[in-house]
Amino acid sequence: MDGGRGTGDEGRGEERDAPLRGITILAFEQAVAGPYATRQLADLGARVIKIERPGVGDFARGYDRTVHGIASYFVWANRGKESLTLDLKHPEGRAVVEALLERADVVVQNLAPGAMERLGWGGGA
């Protein structure tokens, strides 16, 4: 596991009128739809914690190499978020996710259909 891949605080919604300040969102997301949706929430002041896969992270990181070796789209779609790399199949990674789920107000995911259920974190979990 590896933490600390910040994606920047630009546009985070730190202004005094940030309507989602105090809301924590745990995001299991890749590519376009999920990251764009949670970027909007981060812009409104929510704390968004993006969970990424070890070794590769969000595959959108590799769309191009425009911004310090990272895709410009990735930087734009993930601004204002925290990023945490976790192996969701490893007991230690699962324990971290369980602790985050306990504190999260919202979970957003755009993984393959059934992926969250297979991991034990589906809608009924």
Short mmCIF file of N, CA and C in Angstrom, two decimals:
data_model
loop_
_atom_site.label_atom_id
_atom_site.label_comp_id
_atom_site.label_asym_id
_atom_site.label_seq_id
_atom_site.Cartn_x
_atom_site.Cartn_y
_atom_site.Cartn_z
N MET A 1 0.84 -1.19 0.00
CA MET A 1 0.00 0.00 0.00
C MET A 1 0.88 1.24 0.00
N ASP A 2 0.35 2.26 -0.60
CA ASP A 2 1.10 3.50 -0.70
C ASP A 2 0.10 4.64 -0.63
N GLY A 3 0.32 5.59 0.23
CA GLY A 3 -0.59 6.73 0.31
C GLY A 3 0.09 7.99 -0.17
N GLY A 4 -0.66 9.05 -0.18
CA GLY A 4 -0.07 10.34 -0.41
C GLY A 4 0.04 10.82 -1.83
N ARG A 5 -0.73 10.27 -2.76
CA ARG A 5 -0.71 10.79 -4.12
C ARG A 5 -1.73 11.89 -4.24
N GLY A 6 -1.44 13.06 -3.73
CA GLY A 6 -2.37 14.17 -3.80
C GLY A 6 -2.58 14.63 -5.22
N THR A 7 -3.78 15.13 -5.50
CA THR A 7 -4.07 15.60 -6.85
C THR A 7 -4.26 17.10 -6.89
N GLY A 8 -3.91 17.80 -5.82
CA GLY A 8 -3.99 19.27 -5.81
C GLY A 8 -5.23 19.78 -5.11
N ASP A 9 -5.15 21.01 -4.66
CA ASP A 9 -6.27 21.62 -3.94
C ASP A 9 -6.96 22.70 -4.74
N GLU A 10 -6.58 22.87 -6.01
CA GLU A 10 -7.20 23.91 -6.81
C GLU A 10 -8.70 23.64 -6.92
N GLY A 11 -9.49 24.66 -6.68
CA GLY A 11 -10.93 24.52 -6.84
C GLY A 11 -11.61 23.69 -5.78
N ARG A 12 -10.97 23.46 -4.67
CA ARG A 12 -11.50 22.54 -3.67
C ARG A 12 -12.76 23.05 -2.99
N GLY A 13 -13.09 24.29 -3.07
CA GLY A 13 -14.29 24.77 -2.40
C GLY A 13 -14.01 25.21 -0.98
N GLU A 14 -12.83 25.72 -0.72
CA GLU A 14 -12.47 26.16 0.61
C GLU A 14 -13.11 27.49 0.97
N GLU A 15 -13.82 28.09 0.05
CA GLU A 15 -14.45 29.37 0.31
C GLU A 15 -15.44 29.23 1.46
N ARG A 16 -15.77 30.33 2.07
CA ARG A 16 -16.66 30.32 3.23
C ARG A 16 -18.05 29.79 2.91
N ASP A 17 -18.47 29.85 1.66
CA ASP A 17 -19.81 29.42 1.29
C ASP A 17 -19.84 28.00 0.74
N ALA A 18 -18.82 27.20 0.96
CA ALA A 18 -18.77 25.83 0.43
C ALA A 18 -19.87 24.98 1.05
N PRO A 19 -20.93 24.66 0.29
CA PRO A 19 -22.08 23.98 0.87
C PRO A 19 -21.83 22.55 1.31
N LEU A 20 -20.80 21.90 0.80
CA LEU A 20 -20.54 20.51 1.18
C LEU A 20 -19.38 20.36 2.16
N ARG A 21 -18.90 21.47 2.71
CA ARG A 21 -17.84 21.40 3.72
C ARG A 21 -18.31 20.51 4.86
N GLY A 22 -17.45 19.61 5.30
CA GLY A 22 -17.79 18.70 6.39
C GLY A 22 -18.31 17.35 5.91
N ILE A 23 -18.55 17.21 4.60
CA ILE A 23 -19.01 15.94 4.03
C ILE A 23 -17.79 15.19 3.50
N THR A 24 -17.69 13.90 3.83
CA THR A 24 -16.60 13.07 3.35
C THR A 24 -17.14 12.05 2.35
N ILE A 25 -16.50 11.98 1.20
CA ILE A 25 -16.91 11.09 0.13
C ILE A 25 -15.77 10.13 -0.16
N LEU A 26 -16.07 8.84 -0.15
CA LEU A 26 -15.10 7.81 -0.51
C LEU A 26 -15.39 7.42 -1.96
N ALA A 27 -14.39 7.54 -2.83
CA ALA A 27 -14.61 7.35 -4.26
C ALA A 27 -13.78 6.19 -4.81
N PHE A 28 -14.48 5.19 -5.33
CA PHE A 28 -13.87 4.08 -6.05
C PHE A 28 -14.18 4.36 -7.52
N GLU A 29 -13.26 4.99 -8.23
CA GLU A 29 -13.60 5.55 -9.53
C GLU A 29 -12.43 5.50 -10.49
N GLN A 30 -12.77 5.53 -11.78
CA GLN A 30 -11.77 5.60 -12.83
C GLN A 30 -12.32 6.36 -14.01
N ALA A 31 -11.42 6.82 -14.84
CA ALA A 31 -11.72 7.37 -16.16
C ALA A 31 -12.50 8.67 -16.12
N VAL A 32 -13.80 8.66 -16.47
CA VAL A 32 -14.50 9.90 -16.74
C VAL A 32 -15.66 10.17 -15.77
N ALA A 33 -16.69 9.37 -15.79
CA ALA A 33 -17.94 9.70 -15.09
C ALA A 33 -17.75 9.87 -13.58
N GLY A 34 -17.16 8.89 -12.92
CA GLY A 34 -16.97 8.99 -11.48
C GLY A 34 -16.08 10.15 -11.08
N PRO A 35 -14.88 10.25 -11.67
CA PRO A 35 -14.01 11.36 -11.32
C PRO A 35 -14.62 12.74 -11.59
N TYR A 36 -15.35 12.87 -12.68
CA TYR A 36 -15.97 14.17 -12.98
C TYR A 36 -17.04 14.50 -11.94
N ALA A 37 -17.86 13.51 -11.58
CA ALA A 37 -18.91 13.74 -10.59
C ALA A 37 -18.33 14.14 -9.24
N THR A 38 -17.31 13.42 -8.79
CA THR A 38 -16.74 13.74 -7.48
C THR A 38 -15.91 15.02 -7.51
N ARG A 39 -15.41 15.39 -8.69
CA ARG A 39 -14.73 16.68 -8.79
C ARG A 39 -15.71 17.81 -8.50
N GLN A 40 -16.94 17.67 -8.99
CA GLN A 40 -17.95 18.68 -8.72
C GLN A 40 -18.22 18.77 -7.22
N LEU A 41 -18.27 17.62 -6.55
CA LEU A 41 -18.51 17.59 -5.11
C LEU A 41 -17.34 18.22 -4.35
N ALA A 42 -16.11 17.93 -4.79
CA ALA A 42 -14.94 18.56 -4.17
C ALA A 42 -14.96 20.06 -4.37
N ASP A 43 -15.36 20.50 -5.57
CA ASP A 43 -15.45 21.94 -5.84
C ASP A 43 -16.45 22.62 -4.91
N LEU A 44 -17.44 21.87 -4.45
CA LEU A 44 -18.45 22.41 -3.53
C LEU A 44 -18.04 22.26 -2.07
N GLY A 45 -16.81 21.77 -1.82
CA GLY A 45 -16.28 21.75 -0.47
C GLY A 45 -16.18 20.39 0.18
N ALA A 46 -16.68 19.32 -0.46
CA ALA A 46 -16.60 17.99 0.14
C ALA A 46 -15.15 17.51 0.18
N ARG A 47 -14.84 16.70 1.17
CA ARG A 47 -13.56 16.01 1.22
C ARG A 47 -13.75 14.72 0.42
N VAL A 48 -13.05 14.59 -0.68
CA VAL A 48 -13.16 13.40 -1.53
C VAL A 48 -11.87 12.60 -1.41
N ILE A 49 -12.01 11.34 -1.03
CA ILE A 49 -10.87 10.43 -0.92
C ILE A 49 -10.99 9.41 -2.04
N LYS A 50 -10.11 9.50 -3.00
CA LYS A 50 -10.11 8.63 -4.18
C LYS A 50 -9.25 7.41 -3.88
N ILE A 51 -9.82 6.22 -4.04
CA ILE A 51 -9.09 4.98 -3.84
C ILE A 51 -8.59 4.50 -5.20
N GLU A 52 -7.27 4.25 -5.28
CA GLU A 52 -6.67 3.81 -6.54
C GLU A 52 -5.96 2.47 -6.37
N ARG A 53 -5.81 1.76 -7.49
CA ARG A 53 -5.15 0.46 -7.51
C ARG A 53 -3.64 0.61 -7.41
N PRO A 54 -2.98 -0.30 -6.68
CA PRO A 54 -1.52 -0.26 -6.61
C PRO A 54 -0.90 -0.45 -8.00
N GLY A 55 0.18 0.24 -8.22
CA GLY A 55 0.93 0.06 -9.45
C GLY A 55 0.45 0.88 -10.64
N VAL A 56 -0.85 0.98 -10.83
CA VAL A 56 -1.37 1.67 -12.01
C VAL A 56 -2.28 2.84 -11.67
N GLY A 57 -2.93 2.79 -10.54
CA GLY A 57 -3.86 3.85 -10.18
C GLY A 57 -5.01 3.93 -11.16
N ASP A 58 -5.58 5.08 -11.30
CA ASP A 58 -6.65 5.34 -12.27
C ASP A 58 -6.00 5.33 -13.65
N PHE A 59 -6.52 4.51 -14.57
CA PHE A 59 -5.87 4.44 -15.88
C PHE A 59 -5.90 5.76 -16.63
N ALA A 60 -6.74 6.72 -16.21
CA ALA A 60 -6.75 8.04 -16.84
C ALA A 60 -5.46 8.81 -16.58
N ARG A 61 -4.67 8.38 -15.60
CA ARG A 61 -3.37 9.02 -15.36
C ARG A 61 -2.49 8.96 -16.61
N GLY A 62 -2.70 7.94 -17.44
CA GLY A 62 -1.85 7.73 -18.60
C GLY A 62 -2.42 8.22 -19.92
N TYR A 63 -3.50 8.97 -19.90
CA TYR A 63 -4.08 9.46 -21.16
C TYR A 63 -3.08 10.28 -21.96
N ASP A 64 -2.26 11.04 -21.31
CA ASP A 64 -1.17 11.80 -21.92
C ASP A 64 -0.17 12.10 -20.82
N ARG A 65 0.84 12.87 -21.09
CA ARG A 65 1.89 13.18 -20.10
C ARG A 65 2.11 14.68 -20.02
N THR A 66 1.06 15.46 -20.09
CA THR A 66 1.16 16.91 -20.21
C THR A 66 1.58 17.62 -18.93
N VAL A 67 1.08 17.18 -17.78
CA VAL A 67 1.30 17.90 -16.52
C VAL A 67 2.26 17.09 -15.64
N HIS A 68 3.52 17.43 -15.69
CA HIS A 68 4.54 16.76 -14.88
C HIS A 68 4.45 15.24 -15.02
N GLY A 69 4.22 14.76 -16.23
CA GLY A 69 4.17 13.33 -16.49
C GLY A 69 2.82 12.68 -16.25
N ILE A 70 1.83 13.47 -15.89
CA ILE A 70 0.48 12.94 -15.63
C ILE A 70 -0.47 13.57 -16.65
N ALA A 71 -1.50 12.85 -17.00
CA ALA A 71 -2.47 13.34 -17.98
C ALA A 71 -3.16 14.60 -17.51
N SER A 72 -3.26 15.56 -18.42
CA SER A 72 -3.95 16.81 -18.09
C SER A 72 -5.40 16.56 -17.70
N TYR A 73 -6.07 15.62 -18.38
CA TYR A 73 -7.45 15.29 -18.02
C TYR A 73 -7.52 14.79 -16.58
N PHE A 74 -6.58 13.90 -16.21
CA PHE A 74 -6.59 13.35 -14.86
C PHE A 74 -6.45 14.46 -13.82
N VAL A 75 -5.52 15.36 -14.05
CA VAL A 75 -5.31 16.48 -13.12
C VAL A 75 -6.58 17.31 -13.01
N TRP A 76 -7.20 17.62 -14.14
CA TRP A 76 -8.43 18.43 -14.16
C TRP A 76 -9.57 17.71 -13.44
N ALA A 77 -9.78 16.43 -13.72
CA ALA A 77 -10.92 15.70 -13.16
C ALA A 77 -10.74 15.35 -11.69
N ASN A 78 -9.52 15.38 -11.20
CA ASN A 78 -9.27 14.94 -9.83
C ASN A 78 -8.74 16.04 -8.93
N ARG A 79 -8.86 17.28 -9.37
CA ARG A 79 -8.39 18.39 -8.54
C ARG A 79 -9.18 18.42 -7.23
N GLY A 80 -8.49 18.80 -6.19
CA GLY A 80 -9.15 18.97 -4.90
C GLY A 80 -9.43 17.68 -4.16
N LYS A 81 -8.94 16.54 -4.66
CA LYS A 81 -9.19 15.26 -4.01
C LYS A 81 -7.93 14.76 -3.32
N GLU A 82 -8.14 13.89 -2.36
CA GLU A 82 -7.04 13.14 -1.78
C GLU A 82 -7.01 11.80 -2.51
N SER A 83 -5.85 11.20 -2.64
CA SER A 83 -5.73 9.92 -3.33
C SER A 83 -4.99 8.94 -2.45
N LEU A 84 -5.53 7.74 -2.38
CA LEU A 84 -4.96 6.69 -1.54
C LEU A 84 -4.86 5.42 -2.38
N THR A 85 -3.69 4.83 -2.43
CA THR A 85 -3.48 3.59 -3.17
C THR A 85 -3.63 2.42 -2.21
N LEU A 86 -4.60 1.54 -2.50
CA LEU A 86 -4.87 0.40 -1.64
C LEU A 86 -5.15 -0.85 -2.46
N ASP A 87 -4.65 -1.99 -2.01
CA ASP A 87 -5.00 -3.27 -2.59
C ASP A 87 -6.27 -3.75 -1.89
N LEU A 88 -7.38 -3.70 -2.60
CA LEU A 88 -8.68 -4.01 -1.99
C LEU A 88 -8.86 -5.49 -1.71
N LYS A 89 -7.95 -6.32 -2.18
CA LYS A 89 -8.04 -7.76 -1.92
C LYS A 89 -7.09 -8.20 -0.81
N HIS A 90 -6.28 -7.29 -0.33
CA HIS A 90 -5.33 -7.59 0.75
C HIS A 90 -5.97 -7.22 2.09
N PRO A 91 -5.81 -8.05 3.13
CA PRO A 91 -6.45 -7.76 4.42
C PRO A 91 -6.15 -6.37 4.98
N GLU A 92 -4.91 -5.91 4.83
CA GLU A 92 -4.56 -4.59 5.34
C GLU A 92 -5.29 -3.49 4.57
N GLY A 93 -5.34 -3.62 3.25
CA GLY A 93 -6.06 -2.65 2.43
C GLY A 93 -7.55 -2.65 2.75
N ARG A 94 -8.11 -3.83 2.92
CA ARG A 94 -9.53 -3.95 3.26
C ARG A 94 -9.83 -3.30 4.61
N ALA A 95 -8.91 -3.46 5.57
CA ALA A 95 -9.12 -2.86 6.90
C ALA A 95 -9.14 -1.33 6.80
N VAL A 96 -8.27 -0.78 5.96
CA VAL A 96 -8.25 0.68 5.78
C VAL A 96 -9.57 1.13 5.16
N VAL A 97 -10.04 0.41 4.13
CA VAL A 97 -11.31 0.77 3.49
C VAL A 97 -12.45 0.67 4.49
N GLU A 98 -12.47 -0.38 5.29
CA GLU A 98 -13.54 -0.54 6.29
C GLU A 98 -13.57 0.66 7.24
N ALA A 99 -12.40 1.10 7.68
CA ALA A 99 -12.33 2.26 8.58
C ALA A 99 -12.82 3.53 7.87
N LEU A 100 -12.45 3.69 6.61
CA LEU A 100 -12.91 4.86 5.85
C LEU A 100 -14.41 4.81 5.62
N LEU A 101 -14.94 3.62 5.35
CA LEU A 101 -16.38 3.48 5.14
C LEU A 101 -17.17 3.86 6.40
N GLU A 102 -16.60 3.57 7.55
CA GLU A 102 -17.26 3.92 8.82
C GLU A 102 -17.43 5.43 8.95
N ARG A 103 -16.48 6.19 8.41
CA ARG A 103 -16.49 7.65 8.56
C ARG A 103 -17.08 8.39 7.36
N ALA A 104 -17.21 7.71 6.23
CA ALA A 104 -17.67 8.39 5.01
C ALA A 104 -19.17 8.68 5.09
N ASP A 105 -19.54 9.83 4.56
CA ASP A 105 -20.95 10.18 4.44
C ASP A 105 -21.55 9.62 3.16
N VAL A 106 -20.72 9.50 2.13
CA VAL A 106 -21.18 9.08 0.80
C VAL A 106 -20.11 8.19 0.18
N VAL A 107 -20.55 7.17 -0.57
CA VAL A 107 -19.64 6.36 -1.38
C VAL A 107 -20.06 6.51 -2.83
N VAL A 108 -19.09 6.83 -3.69
CA VAL A 108 -19.33 6.93 -5.13
C VAL A 108 -18.44 5.89 -5.79
N GLN A 109 -19.00 5.13 -6.74
CA GLN A 109 -18.19 4.17 -7.46
C GLN A 109 -18.68 4.03 -8.89
N ASN A 110 -17.74 3.85 -9.79
CA ASN A 110 -18.08 3.54 -11.17
C ASN A 110 -17.23 2.37 -11.66
N LEU A 111 -17.07 1.39 -10.79
CA LEU A 111 -16.34 0.19 -11.15
C LEU A 111 -17.23 -0.68 -12.04
N ALA A 112 -16.69 -1.78 -12.50
CA ALA A 112 -17.47 -2.71 -13.32
C ALA A 112 -18.69 -3.19 -12.53
N PRO A 113 -19.79 -3.48 -13.22
CA PRO A 113 -20.98 -3.97 -12.53
C PRO A 113 -20.66 -5.19 -11.66
N GLY A 114 -21.09 -5.14 -10.41
CA GLY A 114 -20.89 -6.23 -9.48
C GLY A 114 -19.57 -6.21 -8.73
N ALA A 115 -18.65 -5.32 -9.08
CA ALA A 115 -17.33 -5.30 -8.44
C ALA A 115 -17.43 -5.01 -6.95
N MET A 116 -18.22 -4.02 -6.57
CA MET A 116 -18.34 -3.70 -5.14
C MET A 116 -18.98 -4.86 -4.37
N GLU A 117 -19.95 -5.53 -4.98
CA GLU A 117 -20.57 -6.68 -4.33
C GLU A 117 -19.55 -7.80 -4.14
N ARG A 118 -18.74 -8.06 -5.17
CA ARG A 118 -17.72 -9.11 -5.06
C ARG A 118 -16.70 -8.78 -3.97
N LEU A 119 -16.47 -7.51 -3.74
CA LEU A 119 -15.54 -7.10 -2.68
C LEU A 119 -16.20 -7.09 -1.30
N GLY A 120 -17.52 -7.27 -1.27
CA GLY A 120 -18.25 -7.28 0.00
C GLY A 120 -18.76 -5.93 0.43
N TRP A 121 -18.73 -4.94 -0.48
CA TRP A 121 -19.17 -3.59 -0.14
C TRP A 121 -20.31 -3.12 -1.02
N GLY A 122 -21.19 -4.02 -1.38
CA GLY A 122 -22.33 -3.65 -2.21
C GLY A 122 -23.35 -2.85 -1.42
N GLY A 123 -24.43 -2.49 -2.08
CA GLY A 123 -25.47 -1.66 -1.48
C GLY A 123 -26.05 -2.23 -0.20
N GLY A 124 -26.08 -3.55 -0.06
CA GLY A 124 -26.64 -4.15 1.13
C GLY A 124 -25.63 -4.43 2.23
N ALA A 125 -24.37 -4.11 1.96
CA ALA A 125 -23.31 -4.42 2.94
C ALA A 125 -23.32 -3.44 4.09
#
